[in-house]
Coordinates of C-alpha atoms in Angstrom, one line a residue:
M6 CA 61.8 101.6 -73.7
S7 CA 63.8 101.1 -70.4
R8 CA 62.8 103.0 -67.3
E9 CA 66.1 105.0 -67.4
N10 CA 65.5 106.1 -70.9
Y11 CA 61.9 107.0 -70.0
V12 CA 63.0 109.0 -67.0
T13 CA 65.6 110.8 -69.0
K14 CA 63.1 111.6 -71.6
V15 CA 60.6 112.9 -69.0
E16 CA 63.3 115.1 -67.5
K17 CA 63.7 116.8 -70.8
T18 CA 60.0 117.6 -70.9
S19 CA 58.1 120.4 -69.1
P20 CA 58.0 120.4 -65.2
R21 CA 54.3 119.7 -65.3
L22 CA 54.7 116.5 -67.2
R23 CA 57.5 115.5 -65.0
R24 CA 55.3 115.7 -61.9
R25 CA 52.6 113.6 -63.5
A26 CA 55.1 111.0 -64.5
H27 CA 56.5 110.7 -61.0
C28 CA 53.0 110.3 -59.5
L29 CA 52.2 107.5 -62.0
L30 CA 55.4 105.7 -61.1
K31 CA 54.6 105.8 -57.4
D32 CA 50.9 104.8 -57.6
D33 CA 50.6 101.2 -56.0
A34 CA 46.8 101.2 -55.5
G35 CA 46.3 98.6 -58.1
A36 CA 48.6 96.2 -56.4
V37 CA 46.7 96.3 -53.1
A38 CA 43.4 95.6 -54.9
V39 CA 45.0 92.5 -56.5
V40 CA 46.3 91.2 -53.1
A41 CA 42.9 91.9 -51.5
A42 CA 41.1 90.0 -54.3
I43 CA 43.3 87.0 -53.7
V44 CA 43.2 87.0 -49.8
F45 CA 39.6 87.9 -49.2
P46 CA 38.0 84.7 -50.5
V47 CA 40.5 82.7 -48.4
L48 CA 39.7 84.7 -45.3
V49 CA 35.9 84.3 -45.8
G50 CA 36.3 80.6 -46.4
A51 CA 38.3 80.2 -43.2
M52 CA 35.7 82.1 -41.2
G53 CA 32.9 79.9 -42.7
L54 CA 34.8 76.7 -41.9
G55 CA 35.4 77.9 -38.4
A56 CA 31.7 78.8 -37.9
E57 CA 30.6 75.4 -39.3
S58 CA 33.0 73.6 -37.0
G59 CA 31.5 75.4 -34.0
Y60 CA 28.0 74.5 -35.2
W61 CA 28.9 70.8 -35.5
Y62 CA 30.4 70.9 -32.0
M63 CA 27.2 72.4 -30.7
E64 CA 25.1 69.7 -32.4
Q65 CA 27.4 67.0 -31.0
R66 CA 26.9 68.3 -27.5
K67 CA 23.1 68.4 -28.0
L68 CA 23.2 64.8 -29.3
Q69 CA 25.3 63.7 -26.2
H70 CA 22.7 65.4 -23.9
A71 CA 19.9 63.5 -25.7
A72 CA 21.8 60.2 -25.2
D73 CA 22.4 61.0 -21.5
V74 CA 18.8 61.8 -20.6
S75 CA 17.3 59.0 -22.7
A76 CA 19.7 56.4 -21.1
H77 CA 18.7 57.7 -17.7
A78 CA 15.0 57.5 -18.5
A79 CA 15.3 54.0 -20.0
A80 CA 17.2 52.8 -16.8
I81 CA 14.3 54.2 -14.7
R82 CA 11.8 52.1 -16.7
H83 CA 14.1 49.1 -16.5
R84 CA 14.2 49.5 -12.7
A85 CA 10.4 49.5 -12.8
G86 CA 10.5 46.1 -14.6
D87 CA 9.5 47.3 -18.1
P88 CA 10.5 45.0 -21.1
K89 CA 13.0 46.0 -23.7
P90 CA 10.5 47.4 -26.2
A91 CA 9.2 49.8 -23.6
L92 CA 12.8 50.9 -22.8
E93 CA 13.3 51.6 -26.5
N94 CA 10.1 53.6 -26.8
T95 CA 11.0 55.6 -23.7
A96 CA 14.5 56.3 -24.9
L97 CA 13.3 57.5 -28.3
R98 CA 10.6 59.7 -26.8
I99 CA 13.0 61.4 -24.4
A100 CA 15.7 61.8 -27.0
S101 CA 13.3 63.3 -29.5
A102 CA 12.1 65.8 -26.9
S103 CA 15.7 66.8 -26.3
G104 CA 16.3 67.7 -30.0
Y105 CA 17.3 64.4 -31.4
S106 CA 16.5 64.1 -35.2
P107 CA 15.5 60.5 -35.7
G108 CA 18.4 58.6 -37.1
T109 CA 19.8 55.3 -35.8
M110 CA 19.2 54.4 -32.1
T111 CA 20.2 51.2 -30.2
V112 CA 19.3 50.4 -26.7
S113 CA 21.0 47.4 -25.0
T114 CA 21.0 46.0 -21.5
K115 CA 23.5 43.8 -19.7
P116 CA 24.3 42.8 -16.1
G117 CA 26.4 45.2 -14.0
L118 CA 29.5 44.3 -12.0
S119 CA 27.7 44.1 -8.7
A120 CA 25.0 41.6 -7.8
G121 CA 21.5 42.7 -8.9
S122 CA 22.8 45.6 -10.9
S123 CA 22.3 46.2 -14.7
K124 CA 23.5 48.7 -17.3
I125 CA 21.5 50.3 -20.0
T126 CA 23.4 51.6 -23.0
V127 CA 21.9 54.1 -25.5
E128 CA 23.7 54.9 -28.8
L129 CA 22.4 57.7 -31.1
T130 CA 23.5 58.6 -34.6
E131 CA 22.5 61.5 -36.8
T132 CA 23.3 62.4 -40.4
H133 CA 23.3 66.0 -41.5
P134 CA 24.1 67.7 -44.9
R135 CA 27.2 69.8 -44.9
L136 CA 27.1 73.6 -45.0
F137 CA 30.0 75.6 -46.2
S138 CA 32.3 72.6 -46.3
S139 CA 30.2 71.0 -49.0
I140 CA 32.3 73.0 -51.5
F141 CA 35.2 70.7 -50.6
V142 CA 33.5 67.5 -49.4
G143 CA 30.3 66.0 -50.7
E144 CA 29.6 63.4 -48.0
P145 CA 27.2 64.3 -45.2
V146 CA 28.3 64.8 -41.6
T147 CA 27.7 61.8 -39.2
L148 CA 27.4 62.5 -35.5
S149 CA 27.2 59.9 -32.8
A150 CA 26.8 59.8 -29.0
R151 CA 26.8 57.0 -26.4
A152 CA 25.6 57.0 -22.8
V153 CA 25.4 54.3 -20.1
A154 CA 23.2 54.4 -17.1
E155 CA 23.4 51.8 -14.3
V156 CA 20.7 50.5 -12.0
K157 CA 22.3 49.2 -8.8
G158 CA 22.1 48.9 -5.1
G159 CA 19.0 48.1 -3.2
S160 CA 17.9 45.8 -0.4
K161 CA 16.4 42.3 -0.6
A162 CA 12.8 42.1 0.3
C163 CA 10.7 39.1 1.4
V164 CA 7.3 40.9 2.0
L165 CA 5.9 42.9 -0.9
A166 CA 2.4 44.4 -1.1
L167 CA 1.5 45.1 -4.7
S168 CA -1.6 47.4 -4.2
G169 CA -1.0 50.9 -5.5
S170 CA -3.6 52.6 -3.2
A171 CA -4.8 50.4 -0.4
S172 CA -4.7 51.8 3.2
G173 CA -2.6 49.4 5.3
A174 CA -1.5 47.4 2.4
V175 CA 1.0 45.9 4.9
T176 CA -0.6 45.8 8.3
V177 CA 1.1 44.5 11.5
T178 CA -1.3 44.4 14.5
G179 CA -2.5 42.3 17.5
S180 CA 0.2 40.3 19.3
T181 CA 2.0 39.2 16.2
Q182 CA 5.7 38.6 16.1
V183 CA 7.4 38.8 12.7
Q184 CA 11.1 38.1 12.3
L185 CA 12.5 38.8 8.8
S186 CA 16.1 37.8 8.5
G187 CA 18.2 39.9 6.2
C188 CA 15.3 41.2 4.2
S189 CA 12.9 44.2 4.0
V190 CA 9.2 44.9 3.8
V191 CA 7.8 46.8 0.8
S192 CA 4.5 48.5 0.2
N193 CA 3.7 49.8 -3.3
S194 CA 0.7 51.7 -1.9
S195 CA 0.7 55.5 -2.2
A196 CA -1.6 55.8 0.9
A197 CA -0.6 57.8 4.0
D198 CA -0.6 54.5 5.9
A199 CA 0.8 52.2 3.2
F200 CA 2.6 50.4 6.0
L201 CA 0.5 50.3 9.2
M202 CA 1.5 49.1 12.7
R203 CA -1.2 49.2 15.3
N204 CA -1.3 48.0 18.9
G205 CA 1.9 48.4 21.0
S206 CA 2.3 44.6 21.4
A207 CA 2.8 43.9 17.7
V208 CA 6.5 43.3 17.0
M209 CA 8.4 43.2 13.7
S210 CA 12.1 42.9 13.1
T211 CA 13.3 43.6 9.5
D212 CA 16.1 45.1 7.5
C213 CA 14.1 48.1 6.5
V214 CA 10.6 49.3 5.5
Y215 CA 10.0 50.9 2.1
T216 CA 6.8 52.6 1.0
V217 CA 5.6 54.5 -2.1
G218 CA 3.4 56.4 0.3
E219 CA 4.0 56.8 4.0
A220 CA 4.4 54.5 7.0
V221 CA 2.7 54.5 10.4
T222 CA 4.8 52.7 13.0
T223 CA 5.1 51.9 16.7
T224 CA 8.0 51.2 19.0
G225 CA 7.5 47.5 18.2
L226 CA 9.3 48.0 14.8
T227 CA 13.0 47.2 14.8
M228 CA 15.0 47.9 11.7
T229 CA 18.7 46.8 11.3
G230 CA 19.3 48.4 7.9
C231 CA 17.9 51.9 8.2
S232 CA 17.0 54.3 11.0
E233 CA 13.5 55.0 9.9
P234 CA 11.1 53.8 7.1
I235 CA 12.1 55.0 3.7
E236 CA 9.1 56.6 2.2
R237 CA 8.1 57.8 -1.3
V238 CA 10.3 55.3 -3.2
P239 CA 9.5 54.1 -6.7
P240 CA 7.1 51.1 -6.9
T241 CA 8.8 47.7 -6.8
P242 CA 7.8 45.7 -9.9
D243 CA 5.9 42.4 -9.5
P244 CA 8.7 39.8 -9.6
F245 CA 6.4 37.1 -11.0
A246 CA 4.4 39.2 -13.5
S247 CA 5.9 37.2 -16.4
V248 CA 4.7 33.8 -15.0
A249 CA 1.8 32.6 -17.0
E250 CA -1.2 31.0 -15.3
P251 CA -2.3 27.5 -16.4
D252 CA -4.5 27.7 -19.4
R253 CA -8.2 27.7 -18.3
L254 CA -9.3 25.3 -21.0
Q255 CA -6.5 22.9 -20.2
V256 CA -7.4 23.0 -16.5
Q257 CA -11.1 22.2 -17.3
L258 CA -10.0 19.2 -19.3
L259 CA -8.4 17.6 -16.2
P260 CA -10.6 15.2 -14.2
C261 CA -11.7 16.3 -10.7
R262 CA -9.8 14.4 -8.1
T263 CA -10.4 14.0 -4.3
L264 CA -8.3 13.5 -1.2
D265 CA -8.6 9.7 -1.6
H266 CA -6.6 9.9 -4.9
V267 CA -3.5 11.4 -3.2
S268 CA -3.9 9.4 0.0
N269 CA -2.5 6.4 -1.8
S270 CA 1.3 6.8 -1.9
S271 CA 1.4 5.2 -5.4
Y272 CA -0.9 7.8 -7.0
V273 CA -0.2 9.1 -10.5
L274 CA -0.5 12.8 -11.5
D275 CA -2.5 13.8 -14.6
H276 CA -1.0 16.2 -17.1
L277 CA -2.0 19.5 -18.7
L278 CA -1.8 19.5 -22.5
S279 CA 1.4 21.6 -22.0
G280 CA 2.9 18.5 -20.4
V281 CA 3.0 19.9 -16.8
P282 CA 2.1 17.1 -14.3
A283 CA -1.0 18.3 -12.4
I284 CA -3.9 17.3 -10.3
R285 CA -7.2 19.2 -10.1
F286 CA -9.4 19.3 -7.0
C287 CA -12.8 20.7 -7.7
G288 CA -14.7 22.5 -4.9
G289 CA -11.7 22.6 -2.5
L290 CA -9.5 20.1 -0.7
D291 CA -9.5 19.2 3.1
I292 CA -6.3 17.6 4.2
K293 CA -6.8 15.0 6.9
G294 CA -4.4 12.4 8.2
T295 CA -0.8 12.2 6.8
I296 CA -0.4 13.2 3.1
T297 CA 2.9 13.2 1.2
L298 CA 2.6 15.0 -2.2
K299 CA 4.7 14.2 -5.2
P300 CA 6.3 17.0 -7.3
G301 CA 3.8 18.7 -9.5
L302 CA 1.0 21.4 -9.9
Y303 CA -2.0 21.0 -7.5
I304 CA -5.0 23.0 -8.8
I305 CA -7.6 24.1 -6.2
D306 CA -10.6 24.9 -8.5
G307 CA -13.0 26.7 -6.3
G308 CA -13.7 26.0 -2.6
D309 CA -11.2 26.0 0.3
F310 CA -7.9 24.3 0.7
T311 CA -7.6 23.4 4.4
V312 CA -5.3 21.5 6.7
T313 CA -7.2 20.6 9.8
A314 CA -6.2 19.6 13.4
G315 CA -3.8 16.7 13.6
A316 CA -3.2 16.5 9.8
K317 CA 0.3 16.3 8.4
L318 CA 1.0 17.6 4.9
S319 CA 4.4 17.4 3.2
G320 CA 5.7 17.7 -0.3
E321 CA 8.8 18.7 -2.3
G322 CA 8.6 20.4 -5.7
V323 CA 4.9 21.3 -5.3
T324 CA 2.9 24.4 -6.4
F325 CA -0.7 25.0 -5.3
Y326 CA -2.6 27.0 -7.9
F327 CA -5.8 28.7 -6.7
T328 CA -8.5 29.5 -9.3
N329 CA -12.2 30.1 -9.5
S330 CA -12.1 32.1 -6.2
A331 CA -10.5 29.2 -4.3
T332 CA -8.8 30.1 -1.0
A333 CA -6.2 28.7 1.3
K334 CA -7.3 28.3 4.9
L335 CA -4.7 26.6 6.9
L336 CA -6.5 26.0 10.2
G337 CA -6.2 24.3 13.5
N338 CA -3.1 22.3 14.6
G339 CA -2.0 21.1 11.1
D340 CA 1.6 20.3 10.5
I341 CA 2.8 21.5 7.1
D342 CA 6.2 21.1 5.4
L343 CA 6.2 22.2 1.8
T344 CA 8.9 23.2 -0.7
A345 CA 8.4 24.8 -4.1
P346 CA 9.9 23.4 -7.3
T347 CA 13.3 24.7 -8.4
T348 CA 12.7 24.1 -12.1
G349 CA 9.9 24.3 -14.6
P350 CA 7.3 27.0 -15.4
Y351 CA 6.4 27.5 -11.7
A352 CA 9.9 27.4 -10.3
G353 CA 10.0 29.1 -6.9
L354 CA 6.2 29.4 -6.5
L355 CA 4.6 27.5 -3.6
F356 CA 1.2 29.2 -3.6
F357 CA 0.0 30.9 -6.8
G358 CA -3.4 32.8 -6.7
S359 CA -5.1 33.5 -10.0
R360 CA -4.9 37.1 -11.2
R361 CA -8.6 36.9 -12.1
D362 CA -9.6 36.4 -8.4
A363 CA -9.4 39.9 -7.1
G364 CA -10.1 40.4 -3.4
V365 CA -9.9 36.8 -2.4
V366 CA -8.5 36.3 1.2
H367 CA -6.1 33.5 2.0
Q368 CA -5.5 32.7 5.7
V369 CA -2.9 31.0 7.8
T370 CA -4.7 30.8 11.2
G371 CA -5.5 28.7 14.2
N372 CA -2.6 26.8 15.7
S373 CA -1.1 25.6 12.5
E374 CA 2.7 25.2 12.4
S375 CA 4.3 25.5 9.0
T376 CA 7.6 25.2 7.2
L377 CA 7.1 26.8 3.8
E378 CA 10.0 27.1 1.4
G379 CA 9.1 29.2 -1.6
N380 CA 7.0 32.1 -2.7
I381 CA 3.5 32.8 -1.7
Y382 CA 2.2 34.8 -4.7
I383 CA -1.4 36.2 -4.5
P384 CA -1.2 39.1 -6.9
T385 CA -4.8 40.4 -6.7
G386 CA -5.8 39.0 -3.3
R387 CA -4.9 39.3 0.4
I388 CA -3.1 37.0 2.7
E389 CA -3.6 37.0 6.5
F390 CA -1.4 35.4 9.1
T391 CA -3.8 35.3 12.1
G392 CA -4.5 33.5 15.3
N393 CA -1.6 31.4 16.7
S394 CA -0.1 30.5 13.3
T395 CA 3.6 29.9 13.1
V396 CA 5.7 30.0 9.9
S397 CA 9.4 29.1 10.4
G398 CA 12.3 27.2 9.2
G399 CA 12.2 28.2 5.5
C400 CA 12.7 31.2 3.3
T401 CA 9.1 32.2 2.5
Q402 CA 8.7 35.3 0.4
I403 CA 5.2 36.8 0.4
V404 CA 4.0 38.8 -2.6
A405 CA 0.3 39.7 -2.5
N406 CA -2.0 42.7 -3.2
E407 CA -2.4 43.1 0.6
I408 CA -0.7 41.4 3.5
T409 CA -1.8 41.3 7.2
F410 CA 0.0 40.0 10.3
T411 CA -2.4 39.9 13.3
G412 CA -3.5 37.9 16.3
N413 CA -0.7 35.8 17.9
S414 CA 0.9 34.9 14.6
A415 CA 4.7 34.4 14.4
M416 CA 6.7 34.3 11.3
E417 CA 10.4 33.8 10.7
T418 CA 11.6 34.0 7.1
C419 CA 14.3 35.3 4.8
A420 CA 14.9 36.3 1.2
S421 CA 14.9 33.7 -1.4
R422 CA 18.4 32.8 -2.8
T423 CA 17.0 32.4 -6.3
D424 CA 14.0 34.7 -6.7
E425 CA 15.3 37.9 -5.3
I426 CA 13.1 40.9 -4.9
I427 CA 15.3 44.0 -4.9
V428 CA 14.0 47.4 -3.6
G429 CA 15.5 50.8 -3.3
K430 CA 17.6 50.6 -6.4
T431 CA 19.3 53.8 -7.7
V432 CA 19.9 55.0 -11.2
M433 CA 22.9 57.0 -12.3
L434 CA 24.9 57.7 -15.4
V435 CA 28.3 56.0 -15.4
E436 CA 29.5 56.7 -19.0

């Protein structure tokens, strides 16, 4: 029946029925319910997807923060000289403490653009199951973040005291005159007098003084790179910590030689089992006369190594290794001209004190005049420049547990061109 016929029929009925029929024709409540039933799920879905997108954005920011702080922490450990596994452990620990759920992490290092700088890159990846969006996509959500921290800057050092607590780890006293050309003095000691100057006649000229603790100075200190000592800096890592000492058993297999052996210019060096050419002197070595050493490792196994009045000692490519509590005592008016090797396992090392000989004191004293080119490395002992000793003409870097300049000693030196010791480095995020 058509609507017109229905209306015509209704009009012929009673007024009461006509009113009910009109109400029925105008009733659209059912249509709204249908529209709501269609639109409401779409609206709820859109709200759910929007909330999930916000959640993933928040998780991404948390992951980026974890990458930033872990890269910065790893760079600090890199500045301290830690190896790569330690950097990775530090980065993972800091990232986890910042909310990182263990996924994939890579830590890489590479040189920076400026000399002596380096970059530490940390990349983090997390995988999460989807929330509302899993209705439409079954694959999990993968989040990733990357941060780069750079270690750069710093000053070259040529005097480094490794002791972490000694009072006066670097001491300048007496009438000493120390001239350090283009390099700084560093004390890793946390003591209130980690760097100690006493006696107004002591003079030191250097680029700057860096201390983990504090410095006590006099007017005799001249610094060209800073206005006052820089205190409470991070410790400077031992630059030669990775250099292995000669194997004790291999050393003991070498015959004990004497001065007579090297007095003959045609002498031949023995060899460690590792192949390193070496000569072992048992109970010390007293240089007399004129001695020219051939390139190689010279082992002082106990006793004192001395160069007495009137003696002349020279050698290129030589390393003196002190073990069994052996000491260097360069006394009197000896004339010394020594240069460290540039290649091999002991490249750059002129004097190398065994790490087992804690507290041993090495001395450059009397009226000896020396030209030393290389590194004096006494990691657990002390070296003293005393009396009227003079060290000049070469780039001599001194790395020892404790270092003292006293008496009328004079020293002129500079930073090594190959074995740089960098102090005062800064760490900052660059990406």
